[in-house]
PDB file of C-alpha atoms and ligand atoms in Angstrom:
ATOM      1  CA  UNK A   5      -4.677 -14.239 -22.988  1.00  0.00           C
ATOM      2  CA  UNK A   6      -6.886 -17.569 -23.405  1.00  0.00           C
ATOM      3  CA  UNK A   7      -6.812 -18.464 -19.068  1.00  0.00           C
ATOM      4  CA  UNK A   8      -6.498 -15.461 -16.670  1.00  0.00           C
ATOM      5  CA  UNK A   9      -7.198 -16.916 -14.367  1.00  0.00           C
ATOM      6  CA  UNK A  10      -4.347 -19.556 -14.467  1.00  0.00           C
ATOM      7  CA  UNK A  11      -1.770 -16.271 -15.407  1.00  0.00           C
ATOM      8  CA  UNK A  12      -2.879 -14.712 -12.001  1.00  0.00           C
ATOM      9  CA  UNK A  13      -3.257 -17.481  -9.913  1.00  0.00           C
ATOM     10  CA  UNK A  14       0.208 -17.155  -8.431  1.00  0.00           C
ATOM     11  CA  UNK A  15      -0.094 -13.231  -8.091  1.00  0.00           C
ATOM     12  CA  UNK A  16      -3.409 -14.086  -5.712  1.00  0.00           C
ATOM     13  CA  UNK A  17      -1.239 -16.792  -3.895  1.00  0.00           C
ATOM     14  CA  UNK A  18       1.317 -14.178  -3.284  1.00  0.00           C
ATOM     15  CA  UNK A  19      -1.113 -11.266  -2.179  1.00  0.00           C
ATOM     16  CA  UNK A  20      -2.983 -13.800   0.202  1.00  0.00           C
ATOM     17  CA  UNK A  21       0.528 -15.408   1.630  1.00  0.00           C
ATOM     18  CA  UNK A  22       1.904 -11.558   1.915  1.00  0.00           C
ATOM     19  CA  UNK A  23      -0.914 -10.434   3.312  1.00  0.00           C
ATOM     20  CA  UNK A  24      -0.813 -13.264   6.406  1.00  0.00           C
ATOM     21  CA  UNK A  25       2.811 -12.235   6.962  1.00  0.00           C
ATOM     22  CA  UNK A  26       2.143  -8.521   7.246  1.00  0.00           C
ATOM     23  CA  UNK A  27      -0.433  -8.760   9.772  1.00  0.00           C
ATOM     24  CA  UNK A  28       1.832 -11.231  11.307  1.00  0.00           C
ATOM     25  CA  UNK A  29       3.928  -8.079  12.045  1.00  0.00           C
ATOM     26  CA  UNK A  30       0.762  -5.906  13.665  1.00  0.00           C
ATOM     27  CA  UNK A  31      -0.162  -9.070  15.451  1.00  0.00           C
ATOM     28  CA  UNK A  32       3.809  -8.991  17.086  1.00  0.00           C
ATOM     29  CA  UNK A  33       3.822  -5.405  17.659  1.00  0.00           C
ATOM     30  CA  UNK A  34       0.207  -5.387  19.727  1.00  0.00           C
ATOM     31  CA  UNK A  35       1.164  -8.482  21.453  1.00  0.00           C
ATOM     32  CA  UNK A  36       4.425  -7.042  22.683  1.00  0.00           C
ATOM     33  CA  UNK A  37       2.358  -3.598  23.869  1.00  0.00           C
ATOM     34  CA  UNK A  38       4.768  -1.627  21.310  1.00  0.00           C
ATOM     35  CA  UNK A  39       2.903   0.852  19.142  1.00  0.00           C
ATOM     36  CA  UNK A  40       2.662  -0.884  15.592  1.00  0.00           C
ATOM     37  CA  UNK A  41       3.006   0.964  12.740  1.00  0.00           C
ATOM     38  CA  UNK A  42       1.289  -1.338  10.904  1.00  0.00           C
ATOM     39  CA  UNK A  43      -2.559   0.156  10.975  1.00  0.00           C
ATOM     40  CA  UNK A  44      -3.934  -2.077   8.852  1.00  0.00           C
ATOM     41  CA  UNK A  45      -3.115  -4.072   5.571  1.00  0.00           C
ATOM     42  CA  UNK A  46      -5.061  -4.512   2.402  1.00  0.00           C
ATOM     43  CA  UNK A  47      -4.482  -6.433  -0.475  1.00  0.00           C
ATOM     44  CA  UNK A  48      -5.789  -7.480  -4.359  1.00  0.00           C
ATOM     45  CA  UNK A  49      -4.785  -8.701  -7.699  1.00  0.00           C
ATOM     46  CA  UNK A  50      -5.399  -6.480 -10.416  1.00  0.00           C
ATOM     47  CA  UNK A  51      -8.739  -6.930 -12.196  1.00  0.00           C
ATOM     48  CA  UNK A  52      -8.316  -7.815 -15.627  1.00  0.00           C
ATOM     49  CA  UNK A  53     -10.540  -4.789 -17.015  1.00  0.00           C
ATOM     50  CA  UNK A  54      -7.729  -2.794 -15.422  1.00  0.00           C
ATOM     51  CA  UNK A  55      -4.993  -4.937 -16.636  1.00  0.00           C
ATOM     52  CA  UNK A  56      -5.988  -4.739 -19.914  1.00  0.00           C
ATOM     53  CA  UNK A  57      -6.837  -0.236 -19.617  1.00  0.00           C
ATOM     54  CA  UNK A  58      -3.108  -0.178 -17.892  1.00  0.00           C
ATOM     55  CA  UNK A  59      -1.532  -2.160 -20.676  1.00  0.00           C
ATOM     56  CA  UNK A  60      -3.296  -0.183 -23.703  1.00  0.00           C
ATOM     57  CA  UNK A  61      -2.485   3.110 -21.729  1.00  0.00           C
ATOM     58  CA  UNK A  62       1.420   1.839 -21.350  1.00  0.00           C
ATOM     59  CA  UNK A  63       2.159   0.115 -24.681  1.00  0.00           C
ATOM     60  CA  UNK A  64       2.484  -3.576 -22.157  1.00  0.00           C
ATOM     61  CA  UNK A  65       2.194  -6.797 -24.901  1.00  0.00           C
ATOM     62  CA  UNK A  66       0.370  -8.947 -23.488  1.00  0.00           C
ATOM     63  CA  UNK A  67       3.276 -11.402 -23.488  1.00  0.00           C
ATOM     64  CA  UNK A  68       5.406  -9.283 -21.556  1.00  0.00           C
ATOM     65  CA  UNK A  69       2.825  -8.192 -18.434  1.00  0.00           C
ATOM     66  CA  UNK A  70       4.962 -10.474 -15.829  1.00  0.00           C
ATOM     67  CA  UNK A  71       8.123  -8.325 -17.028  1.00  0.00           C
ATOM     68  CA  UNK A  72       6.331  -4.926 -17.187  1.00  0.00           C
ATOM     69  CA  UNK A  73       3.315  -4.314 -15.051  1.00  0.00           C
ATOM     70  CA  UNK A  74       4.541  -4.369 -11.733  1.00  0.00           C
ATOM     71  CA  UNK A  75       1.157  -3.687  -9.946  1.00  0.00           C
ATOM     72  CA  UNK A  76      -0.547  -6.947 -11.273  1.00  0.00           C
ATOM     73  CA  UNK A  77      -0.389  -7.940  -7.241  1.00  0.00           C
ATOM     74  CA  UNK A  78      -0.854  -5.319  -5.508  1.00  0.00           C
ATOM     75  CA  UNK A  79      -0.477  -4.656  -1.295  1.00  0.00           C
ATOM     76  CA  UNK A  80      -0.970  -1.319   1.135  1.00  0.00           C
ATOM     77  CA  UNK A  81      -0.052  -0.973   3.899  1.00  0.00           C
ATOM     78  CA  UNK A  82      -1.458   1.772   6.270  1.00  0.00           C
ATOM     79  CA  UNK A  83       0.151   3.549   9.047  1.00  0.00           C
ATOM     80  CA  UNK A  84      -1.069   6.285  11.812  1.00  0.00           C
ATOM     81  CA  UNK A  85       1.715   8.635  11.362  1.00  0.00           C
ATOM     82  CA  UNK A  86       4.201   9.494   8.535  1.00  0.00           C
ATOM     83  CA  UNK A  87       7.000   8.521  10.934  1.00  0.00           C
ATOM     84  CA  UNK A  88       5.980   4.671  10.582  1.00  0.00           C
ATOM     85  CA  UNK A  89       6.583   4.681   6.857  1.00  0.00           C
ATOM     86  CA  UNK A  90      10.416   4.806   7.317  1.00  0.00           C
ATOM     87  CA  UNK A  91       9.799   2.060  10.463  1.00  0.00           C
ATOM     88  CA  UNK A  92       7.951   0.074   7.928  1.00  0.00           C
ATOM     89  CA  UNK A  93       9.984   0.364   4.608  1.00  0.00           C
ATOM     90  CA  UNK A  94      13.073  -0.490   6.981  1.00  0.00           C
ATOM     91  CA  UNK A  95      11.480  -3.020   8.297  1.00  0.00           C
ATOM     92  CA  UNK A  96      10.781  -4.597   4.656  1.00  0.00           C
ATOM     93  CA  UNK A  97      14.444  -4.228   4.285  1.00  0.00           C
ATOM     94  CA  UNK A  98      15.408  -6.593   6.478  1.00  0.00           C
ATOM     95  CA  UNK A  99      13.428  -9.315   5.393  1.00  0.00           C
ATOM     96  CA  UNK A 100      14.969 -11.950   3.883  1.00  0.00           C
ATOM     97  CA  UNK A 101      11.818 -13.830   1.823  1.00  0.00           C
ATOM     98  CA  UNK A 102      12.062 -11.486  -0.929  1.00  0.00           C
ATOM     99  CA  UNK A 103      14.067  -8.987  -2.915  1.00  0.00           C
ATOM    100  CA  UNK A 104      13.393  -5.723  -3.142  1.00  0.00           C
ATOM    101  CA  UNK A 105      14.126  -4.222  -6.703  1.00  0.00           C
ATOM    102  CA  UNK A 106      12.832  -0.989  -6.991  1.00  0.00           C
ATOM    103  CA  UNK A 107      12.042   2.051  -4.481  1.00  0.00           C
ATOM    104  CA  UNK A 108       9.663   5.016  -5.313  1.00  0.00           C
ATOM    105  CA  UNK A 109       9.284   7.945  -2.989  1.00  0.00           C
ATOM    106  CA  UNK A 110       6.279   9.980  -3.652  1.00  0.00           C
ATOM    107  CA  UNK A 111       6.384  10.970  -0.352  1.00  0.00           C
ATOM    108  CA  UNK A 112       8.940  13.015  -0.511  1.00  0.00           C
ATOM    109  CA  UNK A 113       8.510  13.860  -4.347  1.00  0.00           C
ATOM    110  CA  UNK A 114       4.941  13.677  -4.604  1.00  0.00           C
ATOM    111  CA  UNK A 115       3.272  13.408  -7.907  1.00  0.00           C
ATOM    112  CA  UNK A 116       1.764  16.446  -9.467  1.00  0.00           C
ATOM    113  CA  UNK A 117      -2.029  15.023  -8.832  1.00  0.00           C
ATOM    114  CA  UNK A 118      -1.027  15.432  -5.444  1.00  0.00           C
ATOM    115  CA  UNK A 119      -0.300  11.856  -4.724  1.00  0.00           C
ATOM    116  CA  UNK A 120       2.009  11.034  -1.660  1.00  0.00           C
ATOM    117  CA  UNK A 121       2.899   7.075  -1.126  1.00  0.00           C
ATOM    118  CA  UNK A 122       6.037   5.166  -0.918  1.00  0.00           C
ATOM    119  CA  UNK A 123       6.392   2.799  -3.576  1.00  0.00           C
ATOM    120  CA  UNK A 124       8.275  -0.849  -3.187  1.00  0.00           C
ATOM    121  CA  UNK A 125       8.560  -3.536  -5.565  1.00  0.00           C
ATOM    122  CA  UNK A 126       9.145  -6.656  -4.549  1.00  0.00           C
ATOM    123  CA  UNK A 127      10.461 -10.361  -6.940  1.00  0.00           C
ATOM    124  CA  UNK A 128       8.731 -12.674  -4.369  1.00  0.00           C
ATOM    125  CA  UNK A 129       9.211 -16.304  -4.879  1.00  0.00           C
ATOM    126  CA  UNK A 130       5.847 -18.658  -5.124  1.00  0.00           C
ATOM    127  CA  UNK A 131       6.018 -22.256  -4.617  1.00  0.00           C
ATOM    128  CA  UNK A 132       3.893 -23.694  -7.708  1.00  0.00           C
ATOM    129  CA  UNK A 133       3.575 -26.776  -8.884  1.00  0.00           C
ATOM    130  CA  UNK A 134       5.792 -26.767 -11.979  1.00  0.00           C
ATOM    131  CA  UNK A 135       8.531 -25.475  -9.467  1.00  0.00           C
ATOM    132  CA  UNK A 136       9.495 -21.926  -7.870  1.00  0.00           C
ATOM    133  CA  UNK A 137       8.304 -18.832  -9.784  1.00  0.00           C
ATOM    134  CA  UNK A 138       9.247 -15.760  -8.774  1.00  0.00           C
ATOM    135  CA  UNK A 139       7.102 -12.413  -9.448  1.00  0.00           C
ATOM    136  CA  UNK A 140       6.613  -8.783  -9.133  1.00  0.00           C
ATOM    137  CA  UNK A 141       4.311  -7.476  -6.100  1.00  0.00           C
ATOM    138  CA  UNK A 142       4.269  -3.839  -5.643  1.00  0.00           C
ATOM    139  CA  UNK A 143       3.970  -2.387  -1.816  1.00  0.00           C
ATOM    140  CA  UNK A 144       2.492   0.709  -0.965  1.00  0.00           C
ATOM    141  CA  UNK A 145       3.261   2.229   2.386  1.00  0.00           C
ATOM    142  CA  UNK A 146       1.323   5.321   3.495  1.00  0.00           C
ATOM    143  CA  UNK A 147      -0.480   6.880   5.861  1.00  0.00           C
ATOM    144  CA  UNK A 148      -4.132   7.016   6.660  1.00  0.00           C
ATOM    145  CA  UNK A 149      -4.771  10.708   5.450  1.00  0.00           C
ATOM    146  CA  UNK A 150      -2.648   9.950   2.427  1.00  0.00           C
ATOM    147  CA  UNK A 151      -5.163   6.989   1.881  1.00  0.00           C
ATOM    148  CA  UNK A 152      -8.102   8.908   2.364  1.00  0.00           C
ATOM    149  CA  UNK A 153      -6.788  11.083   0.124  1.00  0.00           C
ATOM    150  CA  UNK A 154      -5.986   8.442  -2.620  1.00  0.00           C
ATOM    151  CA  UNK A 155      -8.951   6.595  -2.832  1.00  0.00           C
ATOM    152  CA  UNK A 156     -11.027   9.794  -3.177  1.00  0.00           C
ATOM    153  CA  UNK A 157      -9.099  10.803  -5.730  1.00  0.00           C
ATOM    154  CA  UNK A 158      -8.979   7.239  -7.319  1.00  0.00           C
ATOM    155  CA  UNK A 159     -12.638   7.352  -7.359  1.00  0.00           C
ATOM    156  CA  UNK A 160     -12.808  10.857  -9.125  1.00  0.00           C
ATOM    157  CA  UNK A 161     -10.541   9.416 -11.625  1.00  0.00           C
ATOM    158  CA  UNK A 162     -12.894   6.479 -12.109  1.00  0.00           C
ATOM    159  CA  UNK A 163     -16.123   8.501 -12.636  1.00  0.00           C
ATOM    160  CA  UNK A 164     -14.016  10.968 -15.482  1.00  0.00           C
ATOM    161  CA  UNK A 165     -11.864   8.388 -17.328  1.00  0.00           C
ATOM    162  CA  UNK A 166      -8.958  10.081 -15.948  1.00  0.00           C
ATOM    163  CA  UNK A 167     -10.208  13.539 -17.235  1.00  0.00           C
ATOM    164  CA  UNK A 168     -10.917  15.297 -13.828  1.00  0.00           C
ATOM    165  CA  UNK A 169     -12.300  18.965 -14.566  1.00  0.00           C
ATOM    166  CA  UNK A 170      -9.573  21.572 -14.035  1.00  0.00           C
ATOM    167  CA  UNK A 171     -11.986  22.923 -10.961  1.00  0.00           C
ATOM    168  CA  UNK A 172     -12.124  19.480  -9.384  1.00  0.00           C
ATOM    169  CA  UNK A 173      -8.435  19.076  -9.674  1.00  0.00           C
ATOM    170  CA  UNK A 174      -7.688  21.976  -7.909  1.00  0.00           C
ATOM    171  CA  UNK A 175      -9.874  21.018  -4.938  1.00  0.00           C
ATOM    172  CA  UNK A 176      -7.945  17.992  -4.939  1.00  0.00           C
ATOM    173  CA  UNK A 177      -4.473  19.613  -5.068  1.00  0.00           C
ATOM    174  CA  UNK A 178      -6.441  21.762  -1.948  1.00  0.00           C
ATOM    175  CA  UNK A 179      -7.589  18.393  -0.235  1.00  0.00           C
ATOM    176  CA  UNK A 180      -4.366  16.449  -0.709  1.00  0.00           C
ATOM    177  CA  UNK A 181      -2.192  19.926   0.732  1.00  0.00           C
ATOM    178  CA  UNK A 182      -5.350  19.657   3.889  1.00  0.00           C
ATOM    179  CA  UNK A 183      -4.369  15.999   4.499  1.00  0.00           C
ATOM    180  CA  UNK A 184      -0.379  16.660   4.544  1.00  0.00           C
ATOM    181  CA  UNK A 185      -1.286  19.169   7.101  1.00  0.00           C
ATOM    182  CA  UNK A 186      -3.159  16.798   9.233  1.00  0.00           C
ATOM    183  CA  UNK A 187       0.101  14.452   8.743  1.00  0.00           C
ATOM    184  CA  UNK A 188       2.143  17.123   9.950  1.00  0.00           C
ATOM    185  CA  UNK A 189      -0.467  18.102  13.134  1.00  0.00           C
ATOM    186  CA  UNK A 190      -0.708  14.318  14.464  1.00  0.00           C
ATOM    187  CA  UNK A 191       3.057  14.186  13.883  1.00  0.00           C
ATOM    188  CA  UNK A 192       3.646  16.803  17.031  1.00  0.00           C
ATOM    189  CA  UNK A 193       1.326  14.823  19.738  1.00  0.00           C
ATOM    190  CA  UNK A 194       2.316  11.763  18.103  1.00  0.00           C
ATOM    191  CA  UNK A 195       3.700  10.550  21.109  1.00  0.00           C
ATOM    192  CA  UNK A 196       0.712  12.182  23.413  1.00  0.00           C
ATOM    193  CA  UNK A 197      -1.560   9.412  21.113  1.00  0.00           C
ATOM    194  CA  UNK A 198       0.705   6.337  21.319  1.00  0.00           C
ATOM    195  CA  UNK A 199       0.979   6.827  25.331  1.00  0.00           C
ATOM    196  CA  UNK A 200      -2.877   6.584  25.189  1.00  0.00           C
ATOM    197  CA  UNK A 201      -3.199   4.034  22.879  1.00  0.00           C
ATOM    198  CA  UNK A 202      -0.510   1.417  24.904  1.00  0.00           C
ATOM    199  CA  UNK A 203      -3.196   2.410  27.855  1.00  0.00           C
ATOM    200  CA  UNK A 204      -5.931   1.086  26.132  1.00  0.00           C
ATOM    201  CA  UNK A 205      -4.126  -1.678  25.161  1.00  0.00           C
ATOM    202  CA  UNK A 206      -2.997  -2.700  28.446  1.00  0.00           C
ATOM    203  CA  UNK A 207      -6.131  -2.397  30.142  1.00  0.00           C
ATOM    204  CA  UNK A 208      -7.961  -4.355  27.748  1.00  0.00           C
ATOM    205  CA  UNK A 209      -4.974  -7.005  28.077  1.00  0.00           C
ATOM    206  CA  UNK A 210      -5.647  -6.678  31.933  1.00  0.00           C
ATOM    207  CA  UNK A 211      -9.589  -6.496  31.261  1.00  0.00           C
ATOM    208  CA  UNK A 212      -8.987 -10.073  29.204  1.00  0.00           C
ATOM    209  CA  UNK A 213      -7.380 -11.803  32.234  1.00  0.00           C
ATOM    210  CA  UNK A 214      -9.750 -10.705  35.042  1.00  0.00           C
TER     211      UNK A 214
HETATM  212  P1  LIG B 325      -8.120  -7.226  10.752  1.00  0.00           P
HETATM  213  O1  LIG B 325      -8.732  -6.620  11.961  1.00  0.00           O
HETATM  214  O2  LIG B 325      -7.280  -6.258   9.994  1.00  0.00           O
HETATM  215  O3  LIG B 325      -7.444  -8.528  10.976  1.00  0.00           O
HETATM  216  P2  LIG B 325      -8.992  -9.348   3.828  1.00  0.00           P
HETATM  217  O4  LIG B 325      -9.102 -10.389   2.744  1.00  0.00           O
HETATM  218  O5  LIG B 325     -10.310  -8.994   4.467  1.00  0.00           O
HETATM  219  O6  LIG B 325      -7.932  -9.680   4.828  1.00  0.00           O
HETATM  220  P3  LIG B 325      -8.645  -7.366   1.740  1.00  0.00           P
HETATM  221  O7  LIG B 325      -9.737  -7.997   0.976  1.00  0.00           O
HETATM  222  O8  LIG B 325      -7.323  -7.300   1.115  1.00  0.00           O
HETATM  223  O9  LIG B 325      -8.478  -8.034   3.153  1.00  0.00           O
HETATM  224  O10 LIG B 325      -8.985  -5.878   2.039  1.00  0.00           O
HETATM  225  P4  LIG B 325     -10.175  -5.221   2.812  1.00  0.00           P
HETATM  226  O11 LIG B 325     -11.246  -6.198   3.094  1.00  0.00           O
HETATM  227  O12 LIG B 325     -10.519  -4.001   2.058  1.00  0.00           O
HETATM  228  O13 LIG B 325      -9.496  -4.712   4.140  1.00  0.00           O
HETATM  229  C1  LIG B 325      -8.519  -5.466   4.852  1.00  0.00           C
HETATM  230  C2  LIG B 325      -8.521  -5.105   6.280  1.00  0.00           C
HETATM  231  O14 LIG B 325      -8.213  -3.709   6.419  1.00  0.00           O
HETATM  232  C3  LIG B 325      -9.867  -5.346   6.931  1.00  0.00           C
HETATM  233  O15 LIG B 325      -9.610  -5.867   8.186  1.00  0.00           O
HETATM  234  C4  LIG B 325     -10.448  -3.947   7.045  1.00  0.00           C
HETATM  235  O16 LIG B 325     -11.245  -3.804   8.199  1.00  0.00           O
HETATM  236  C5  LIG B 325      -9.208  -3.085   7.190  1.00  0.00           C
HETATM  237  N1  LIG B 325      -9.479  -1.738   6.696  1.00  0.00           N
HETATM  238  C6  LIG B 325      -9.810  -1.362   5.440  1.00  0.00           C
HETATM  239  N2  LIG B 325      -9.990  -0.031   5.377  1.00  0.00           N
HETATM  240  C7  LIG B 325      -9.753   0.445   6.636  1.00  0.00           C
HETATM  241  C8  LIG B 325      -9.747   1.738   7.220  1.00  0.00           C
HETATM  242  O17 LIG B 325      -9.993   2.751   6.559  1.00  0.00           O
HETATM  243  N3  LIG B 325      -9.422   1.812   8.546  1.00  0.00           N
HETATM  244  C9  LIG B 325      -9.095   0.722   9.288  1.00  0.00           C
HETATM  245  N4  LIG B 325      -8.731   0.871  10.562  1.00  0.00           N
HETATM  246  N5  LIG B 325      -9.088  -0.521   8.776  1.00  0.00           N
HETATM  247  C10 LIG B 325      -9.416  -0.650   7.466  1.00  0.00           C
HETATM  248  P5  LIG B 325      -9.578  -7.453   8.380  1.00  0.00           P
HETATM  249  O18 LIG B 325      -8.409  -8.000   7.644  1.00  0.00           O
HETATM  250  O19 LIG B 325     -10.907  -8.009   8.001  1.00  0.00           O
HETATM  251  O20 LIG B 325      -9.386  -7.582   9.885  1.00  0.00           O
HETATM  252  P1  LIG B 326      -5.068   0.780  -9.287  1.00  0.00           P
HETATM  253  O1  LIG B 326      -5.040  -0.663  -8.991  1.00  0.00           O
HETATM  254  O2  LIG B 326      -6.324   1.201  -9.962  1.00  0.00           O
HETATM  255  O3  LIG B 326      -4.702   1.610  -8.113  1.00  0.00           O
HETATM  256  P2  LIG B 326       1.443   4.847 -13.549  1.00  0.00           P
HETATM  257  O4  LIG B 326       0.138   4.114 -13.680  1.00  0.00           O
HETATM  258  O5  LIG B 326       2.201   5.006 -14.799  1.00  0.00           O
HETATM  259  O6  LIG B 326       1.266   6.155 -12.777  1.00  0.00           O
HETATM  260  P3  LIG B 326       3.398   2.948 -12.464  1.00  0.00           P
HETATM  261  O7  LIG B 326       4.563   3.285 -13.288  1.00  0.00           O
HETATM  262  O8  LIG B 326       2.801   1.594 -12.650  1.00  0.00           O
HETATM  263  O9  LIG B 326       2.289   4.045 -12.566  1.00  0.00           O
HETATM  264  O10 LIG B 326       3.824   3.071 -10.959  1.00  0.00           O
HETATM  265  P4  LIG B 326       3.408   4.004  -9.776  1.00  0.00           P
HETATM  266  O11 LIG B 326       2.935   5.343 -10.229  1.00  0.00           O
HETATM  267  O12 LIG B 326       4.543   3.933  -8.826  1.00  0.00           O
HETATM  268  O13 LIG B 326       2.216   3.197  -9.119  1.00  0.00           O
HETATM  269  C1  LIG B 326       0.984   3.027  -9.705  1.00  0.00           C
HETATM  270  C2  LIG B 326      -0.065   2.894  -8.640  1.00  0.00           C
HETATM  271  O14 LIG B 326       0.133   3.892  -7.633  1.00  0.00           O
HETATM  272  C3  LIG B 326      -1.423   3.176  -9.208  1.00  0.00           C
HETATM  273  O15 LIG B 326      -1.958   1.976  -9.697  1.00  0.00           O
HETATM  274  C4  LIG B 326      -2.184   3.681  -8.003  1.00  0.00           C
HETATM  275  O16 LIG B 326      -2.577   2.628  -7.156  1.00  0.00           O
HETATM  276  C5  LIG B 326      -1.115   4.491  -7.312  1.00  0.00           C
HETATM  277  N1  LIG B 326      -1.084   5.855  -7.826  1.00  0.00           N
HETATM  278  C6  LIG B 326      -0.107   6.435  -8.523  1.00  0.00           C
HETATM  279  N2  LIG B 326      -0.406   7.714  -8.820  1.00  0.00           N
HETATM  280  C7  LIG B 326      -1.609   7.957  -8.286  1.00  0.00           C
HETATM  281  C8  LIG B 326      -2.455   9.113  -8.250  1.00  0.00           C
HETATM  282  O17 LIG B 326      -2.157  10.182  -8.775  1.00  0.00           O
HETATM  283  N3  LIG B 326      -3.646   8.967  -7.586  1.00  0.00           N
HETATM  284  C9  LIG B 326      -4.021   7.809  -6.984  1.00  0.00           C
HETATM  285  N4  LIG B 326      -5.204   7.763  -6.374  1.00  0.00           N
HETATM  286  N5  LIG B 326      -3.243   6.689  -7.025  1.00  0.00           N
HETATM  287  C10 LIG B 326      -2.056   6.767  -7.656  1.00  0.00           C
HETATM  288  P5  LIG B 326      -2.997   1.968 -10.884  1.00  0.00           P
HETATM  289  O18 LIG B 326      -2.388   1.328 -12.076  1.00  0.00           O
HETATM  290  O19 LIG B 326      -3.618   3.285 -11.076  1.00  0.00           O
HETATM  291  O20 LIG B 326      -3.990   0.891 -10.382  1.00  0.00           O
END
């Protein structure tokens, strides 16, 4: 690839404009004092270091990474509680400014690293200058102790190429069954929290007009 950063340029357009719409939806939820299942929302495009391990790794040409590497833009959103995940992935179903054209549920099937996340990917259209383009963004959805989970083990994976030592692994398959049961604890006085959170919300709402 001679320009990279001309490839990826719509890919960061997409992220940036995705991004804005997402929090769009927090910012609607807090303003109408409804508990948002939106927590918060990150975004990136793939480095091309990564790009380039992630294509070797999955036989991708080069030529063909629009087609075949779905994660080249890349956004999470986090949620509270695992109930939100269905609120939000229905939620993406209804919109109307993309397509979704692929669903993976490794919440319900996670993978065998111990990985839980629901998967979307998206064919969003990007207004470029040679005309409308339309390309792959993949959407993760999943909760905070999932994510804490994730980018521990993400990090792991980093320091050992991918090789984690059997003994580590199984700490992680320990952590990752720890964090589904703090899912499934905050799940029961799930709505104990939101009844407290809408009062903090309202009296800093009231504390803004005084
Ligand atoms: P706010 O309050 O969400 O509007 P950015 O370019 O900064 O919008 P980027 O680079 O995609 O986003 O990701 P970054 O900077 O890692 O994180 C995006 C937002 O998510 C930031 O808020 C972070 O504060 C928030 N965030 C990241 N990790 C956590 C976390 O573990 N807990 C919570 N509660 N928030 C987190 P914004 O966008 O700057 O501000
Ligand atoms: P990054 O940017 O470093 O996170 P594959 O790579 O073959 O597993 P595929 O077919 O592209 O994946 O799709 P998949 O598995 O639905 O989604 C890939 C992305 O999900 C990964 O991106 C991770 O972000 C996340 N993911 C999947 N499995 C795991 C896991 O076991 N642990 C962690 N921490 N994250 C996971 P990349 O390519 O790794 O890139």
């Amino acid at each position: 690839m001679s320009n990279w950063d001309v490839f990826l340029t719509p890919y960061k357009q997409a992220v940036e404009e995705l991004k804005v719409k997402l929090k769009g939806v927090r910012e609607q939820y807090q303003k109408s004092s409804l508990h948002t299942p939106i927590e918060f929302v990150t975004g990136r495009v793939k480095p091309v270091s990564s790009i380039l391990d992630k294509a070797k790794r999955k036989n991708i040409p080069i030529d063909r990474l629009g087609e075949e590497m779905q994660d080249l833009a890349g956004l999470r959103i986090v949620t509270q509680f695992v109930e939100d995940i269905e609120t939000v992935v229905e939620l993406i179903r209804t919109r109307r400014d993309f397509e979704i054209i692929e669903e993976r549920d490794y919440i319900n099937e996670k993978k065998p690293s111990g990985y839980r996340s629901y998967h979307l990917v998206l064919r969003y259209p990007v207004q470029t200058i040679e005309g409308e383009r339309k390309i792959l963004v993949e959407l993760q959805v999943r909760t905070l102790a999932m994510n804490f989970w994730s980018t521990i083990e993400h990090s792991l994976n980093y320091k050992y190429s991918g090789e984690i030592p059997e003994e580590i692994k199984n700490r992680l398959l320990r952590a990752a069954e720890a964090a589904f049961q703090l899912d499934e604890e905050v799940s029961i006085i799930r709505d104990e929290v939101r009844e407290a959170q809408s009062i903090i919300i309202r009296e800093q709402e009231q504390g803004r007009k005084l």
